[in-house]
PDB file of C-alpha atoms and ligand atoms in Angstrom:
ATOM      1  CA  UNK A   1      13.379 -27.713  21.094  1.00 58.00           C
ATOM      2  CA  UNK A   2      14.589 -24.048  20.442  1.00 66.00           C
ATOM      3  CA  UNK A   3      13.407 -21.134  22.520  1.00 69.00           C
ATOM      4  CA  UNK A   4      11.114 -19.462  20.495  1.00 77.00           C
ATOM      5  CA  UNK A   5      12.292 -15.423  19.692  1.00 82.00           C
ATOM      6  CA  UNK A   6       9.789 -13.073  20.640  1.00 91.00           C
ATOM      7  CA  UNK A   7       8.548 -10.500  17.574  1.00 91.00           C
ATOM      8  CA  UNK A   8       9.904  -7.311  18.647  1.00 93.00           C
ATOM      9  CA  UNK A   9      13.181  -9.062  19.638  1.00 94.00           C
ATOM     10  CA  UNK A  10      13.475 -10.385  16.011  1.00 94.00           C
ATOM     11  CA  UNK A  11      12.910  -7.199  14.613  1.00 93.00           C
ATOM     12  CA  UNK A  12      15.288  -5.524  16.367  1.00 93.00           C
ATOM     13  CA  UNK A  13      17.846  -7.974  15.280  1.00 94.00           C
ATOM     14  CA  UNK A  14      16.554  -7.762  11.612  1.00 95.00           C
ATOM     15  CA  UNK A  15      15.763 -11.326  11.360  1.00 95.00           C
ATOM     16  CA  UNK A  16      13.244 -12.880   8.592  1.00 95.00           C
ATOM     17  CA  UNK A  17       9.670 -12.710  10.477  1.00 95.00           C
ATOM     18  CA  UNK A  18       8.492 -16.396   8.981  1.00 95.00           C
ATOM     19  CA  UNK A  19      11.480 -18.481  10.488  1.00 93.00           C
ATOM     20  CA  UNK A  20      12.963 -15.379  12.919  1.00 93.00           C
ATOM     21  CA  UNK A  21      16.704 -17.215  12.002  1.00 92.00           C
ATOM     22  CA  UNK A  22      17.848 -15.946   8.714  1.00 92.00           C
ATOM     23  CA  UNK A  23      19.167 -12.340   8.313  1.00 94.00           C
ATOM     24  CA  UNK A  24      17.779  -9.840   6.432  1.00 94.00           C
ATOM     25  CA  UNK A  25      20.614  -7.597   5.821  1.00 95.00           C
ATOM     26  CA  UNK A  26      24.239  -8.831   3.910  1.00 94.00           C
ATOM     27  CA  UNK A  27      26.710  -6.010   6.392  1.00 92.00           C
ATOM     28  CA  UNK A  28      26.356  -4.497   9.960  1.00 91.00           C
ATOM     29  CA  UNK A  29      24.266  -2.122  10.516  1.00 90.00           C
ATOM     30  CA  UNK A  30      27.435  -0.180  11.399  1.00 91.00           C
ATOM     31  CA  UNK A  31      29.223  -0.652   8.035  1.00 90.00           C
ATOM     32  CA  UNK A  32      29.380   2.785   6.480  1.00 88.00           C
ATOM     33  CA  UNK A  33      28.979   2.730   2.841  1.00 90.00           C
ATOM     34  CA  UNK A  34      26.936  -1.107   2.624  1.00 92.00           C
ATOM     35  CA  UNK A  35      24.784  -0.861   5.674  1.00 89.00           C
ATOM     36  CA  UNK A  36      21.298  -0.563   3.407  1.00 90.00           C
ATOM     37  CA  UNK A  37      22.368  -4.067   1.231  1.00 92.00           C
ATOM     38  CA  UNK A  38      19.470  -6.548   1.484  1.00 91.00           C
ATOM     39  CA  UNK A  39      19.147 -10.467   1.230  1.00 92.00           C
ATOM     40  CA  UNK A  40      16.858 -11.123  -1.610  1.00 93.00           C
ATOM     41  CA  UNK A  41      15.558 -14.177   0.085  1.00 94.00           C
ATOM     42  CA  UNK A  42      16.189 -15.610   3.623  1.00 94.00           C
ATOM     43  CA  UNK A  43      18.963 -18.033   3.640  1.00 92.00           C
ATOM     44  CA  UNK A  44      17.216 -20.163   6.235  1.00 91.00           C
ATOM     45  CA  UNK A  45      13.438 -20.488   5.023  1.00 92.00           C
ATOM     46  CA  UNK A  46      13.463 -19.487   1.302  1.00 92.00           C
ATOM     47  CA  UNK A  47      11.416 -16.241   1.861  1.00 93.00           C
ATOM     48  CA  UNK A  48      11.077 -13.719  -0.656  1.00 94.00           C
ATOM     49  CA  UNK A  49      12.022 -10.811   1.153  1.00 92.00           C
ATOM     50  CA  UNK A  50       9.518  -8.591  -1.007  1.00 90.00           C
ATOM     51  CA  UNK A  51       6.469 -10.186  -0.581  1.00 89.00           C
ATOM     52  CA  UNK A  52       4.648  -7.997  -2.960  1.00 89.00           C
ATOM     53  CA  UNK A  53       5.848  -5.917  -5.312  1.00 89.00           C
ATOM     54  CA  UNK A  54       6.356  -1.951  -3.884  1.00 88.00           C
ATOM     55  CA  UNK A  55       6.214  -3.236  -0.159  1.00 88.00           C
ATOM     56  CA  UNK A  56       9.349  -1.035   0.733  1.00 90.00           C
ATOM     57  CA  UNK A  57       8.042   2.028  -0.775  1.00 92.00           C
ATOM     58  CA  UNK A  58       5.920   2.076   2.384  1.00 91.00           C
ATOM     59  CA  UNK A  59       8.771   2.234   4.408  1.00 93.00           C
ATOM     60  CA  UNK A  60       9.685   5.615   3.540  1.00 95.00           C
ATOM     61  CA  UNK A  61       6.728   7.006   5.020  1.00 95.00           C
ATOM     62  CA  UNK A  62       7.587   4.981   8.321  1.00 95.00           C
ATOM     63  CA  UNK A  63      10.830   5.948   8.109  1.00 96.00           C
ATOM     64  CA  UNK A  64       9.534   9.946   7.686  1.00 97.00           C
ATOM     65  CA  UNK A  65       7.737   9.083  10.976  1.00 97.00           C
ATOM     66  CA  UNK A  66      10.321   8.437  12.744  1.00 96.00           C
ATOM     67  CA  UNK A  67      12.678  11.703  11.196  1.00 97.00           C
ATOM     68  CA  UNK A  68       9.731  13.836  12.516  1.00 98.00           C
ATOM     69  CA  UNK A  69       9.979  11.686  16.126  1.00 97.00           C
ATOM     70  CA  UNK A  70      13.630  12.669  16.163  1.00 97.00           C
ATOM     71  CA  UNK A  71      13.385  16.085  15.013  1.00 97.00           C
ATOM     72  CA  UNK A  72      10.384  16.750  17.681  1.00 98.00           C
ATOM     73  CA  UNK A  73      11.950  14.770  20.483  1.00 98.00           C
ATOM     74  CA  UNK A  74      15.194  17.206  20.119  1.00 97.00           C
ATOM     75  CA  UNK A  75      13.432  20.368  19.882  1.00 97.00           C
ATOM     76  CA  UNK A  76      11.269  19.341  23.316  1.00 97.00           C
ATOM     77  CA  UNK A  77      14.727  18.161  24.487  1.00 97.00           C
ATOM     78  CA  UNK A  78      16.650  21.658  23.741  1.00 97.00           C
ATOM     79  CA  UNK A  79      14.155  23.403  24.396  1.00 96.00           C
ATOM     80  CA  UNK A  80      12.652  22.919  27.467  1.00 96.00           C
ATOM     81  CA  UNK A  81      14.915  20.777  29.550  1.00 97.00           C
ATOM     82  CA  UNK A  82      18.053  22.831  28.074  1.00 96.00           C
ATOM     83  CA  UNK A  83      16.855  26.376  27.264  1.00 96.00           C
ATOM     84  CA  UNK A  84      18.799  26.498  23.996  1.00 94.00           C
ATOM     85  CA  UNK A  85      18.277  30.061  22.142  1.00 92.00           C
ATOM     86  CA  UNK A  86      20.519  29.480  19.181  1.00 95.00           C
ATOM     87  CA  UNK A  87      18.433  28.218  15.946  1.00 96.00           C
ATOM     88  CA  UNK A  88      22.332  27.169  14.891  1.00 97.00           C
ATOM     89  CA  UNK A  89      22.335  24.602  17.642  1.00 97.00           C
ATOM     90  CA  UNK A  90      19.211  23.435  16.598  1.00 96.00           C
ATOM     91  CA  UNK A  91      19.929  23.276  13.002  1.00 97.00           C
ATOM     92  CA  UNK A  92      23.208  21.274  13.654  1.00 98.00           C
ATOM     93  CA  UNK A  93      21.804  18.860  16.204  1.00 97.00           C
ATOM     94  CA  UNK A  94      18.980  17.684  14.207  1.00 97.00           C
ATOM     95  CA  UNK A  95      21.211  17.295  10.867  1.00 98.00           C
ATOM     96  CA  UNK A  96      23.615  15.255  12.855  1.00 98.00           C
ATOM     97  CA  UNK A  97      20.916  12.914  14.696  1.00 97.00           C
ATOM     98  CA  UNK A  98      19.470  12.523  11.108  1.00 97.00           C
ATOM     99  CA  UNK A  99      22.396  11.476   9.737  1.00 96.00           C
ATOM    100  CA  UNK A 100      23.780   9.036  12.133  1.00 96.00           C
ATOM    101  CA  UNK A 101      20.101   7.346  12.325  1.00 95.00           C
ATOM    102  CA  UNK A 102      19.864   6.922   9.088  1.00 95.00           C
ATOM    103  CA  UNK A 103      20.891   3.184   8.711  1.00 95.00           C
ATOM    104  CA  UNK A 104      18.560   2.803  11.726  1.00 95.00           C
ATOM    105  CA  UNK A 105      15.832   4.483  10.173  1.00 96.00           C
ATOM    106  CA  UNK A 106      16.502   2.682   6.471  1.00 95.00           C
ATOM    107  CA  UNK A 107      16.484  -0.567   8.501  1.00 95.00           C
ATOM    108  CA  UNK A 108      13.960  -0.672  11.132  1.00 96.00           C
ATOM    109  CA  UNK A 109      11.233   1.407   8.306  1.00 96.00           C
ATOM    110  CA  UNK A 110      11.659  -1.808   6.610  1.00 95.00           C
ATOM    111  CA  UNK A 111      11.594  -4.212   9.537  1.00 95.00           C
ATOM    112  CA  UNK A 112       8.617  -2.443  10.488  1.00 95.00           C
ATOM    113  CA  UNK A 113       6.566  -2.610   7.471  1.00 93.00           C
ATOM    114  CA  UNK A 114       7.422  -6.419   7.051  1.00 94.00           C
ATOM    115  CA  UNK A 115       6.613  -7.598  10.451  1.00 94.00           C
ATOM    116  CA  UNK A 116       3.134  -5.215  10.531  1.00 92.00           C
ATOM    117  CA  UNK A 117       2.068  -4.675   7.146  1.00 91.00           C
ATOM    118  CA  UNK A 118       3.341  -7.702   5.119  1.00 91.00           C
ATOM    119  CA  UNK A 119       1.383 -10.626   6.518  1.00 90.00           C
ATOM    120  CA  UNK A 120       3.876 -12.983   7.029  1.00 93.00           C
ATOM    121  CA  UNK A 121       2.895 -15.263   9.763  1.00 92.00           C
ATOM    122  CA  UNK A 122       5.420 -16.775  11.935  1.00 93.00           C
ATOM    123  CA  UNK A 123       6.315 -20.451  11.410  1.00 92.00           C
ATOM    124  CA  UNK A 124       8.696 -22.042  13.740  1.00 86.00           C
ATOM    125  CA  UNK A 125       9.219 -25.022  11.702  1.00 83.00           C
ATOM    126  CA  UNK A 126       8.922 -24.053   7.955  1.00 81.00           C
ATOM    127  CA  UNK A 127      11.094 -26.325   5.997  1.00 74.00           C
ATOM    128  CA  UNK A 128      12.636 -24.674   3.221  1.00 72.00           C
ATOM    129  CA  UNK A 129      12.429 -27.145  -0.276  1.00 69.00           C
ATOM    130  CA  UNK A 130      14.205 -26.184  -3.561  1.00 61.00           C
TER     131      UNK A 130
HETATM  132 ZN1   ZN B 201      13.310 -17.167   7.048  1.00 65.55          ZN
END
């Protein structure tokens, strides 16, 4: 018997949250221009990614949560443990943490609303049939 993946785990790793085995993504998270392709279904249990139609449009409002985490965390960061004065600094920090989070944020918005909002239930042993 396999060890069984914990949720958070699986989301991290971007698996499919009925049989936590298949892959939700085709590239790395690190590829630069393909990082956002998605499997349409999971190659291990059959799942229809997009379990109802408009499911992903709720990740953009996840995802704006965590831009506004990011900016906020920064600005408390710059501010008050570094004493930056320069709005410039600020301005340039931020624009740079958005961009190079953004495959984390396209990802994990998505994870997120699948493993929370989607009601897919976890099942160990689904067999796929064609
Ligand atoms: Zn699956």
């Amino acid at each position: 018997m396999e060890p069984e993946v914990s949720k958070i785990s699986s989301m991290f790793s971007c698996s499919c949250p009925r049989c936590r085995k298949g892959k939700m993504f085709k590239h790395s998270m690190f590829h630069p221009t393909k990082f956002y392709v998605p499997q349409d279904d999971c190659a291990h249990c059959g799942l229809h990614y997009e379990v109802e139609p408009g499911l992903f449009w709720g990740a953009m409002y996840v995802s704006y949560s965590f831009a506004v985490a990011t900016i906020v965390s920064i600005w408390l960061f710059m501010n008050f443990i570094l004493g930056v004065q320069n709005l410039a600094y600020y301005i340039f920090i931020i624009c740079s943490a958005l961009v190079l989070s953004a495959p984390a944020s396209f990802r994990y918005s998505r994870m997120f609303m699948l493993y929370w909002f989607s009601g897919i239930e976890y099942q160990p042993n689904y067999q796929h049939t064609k």
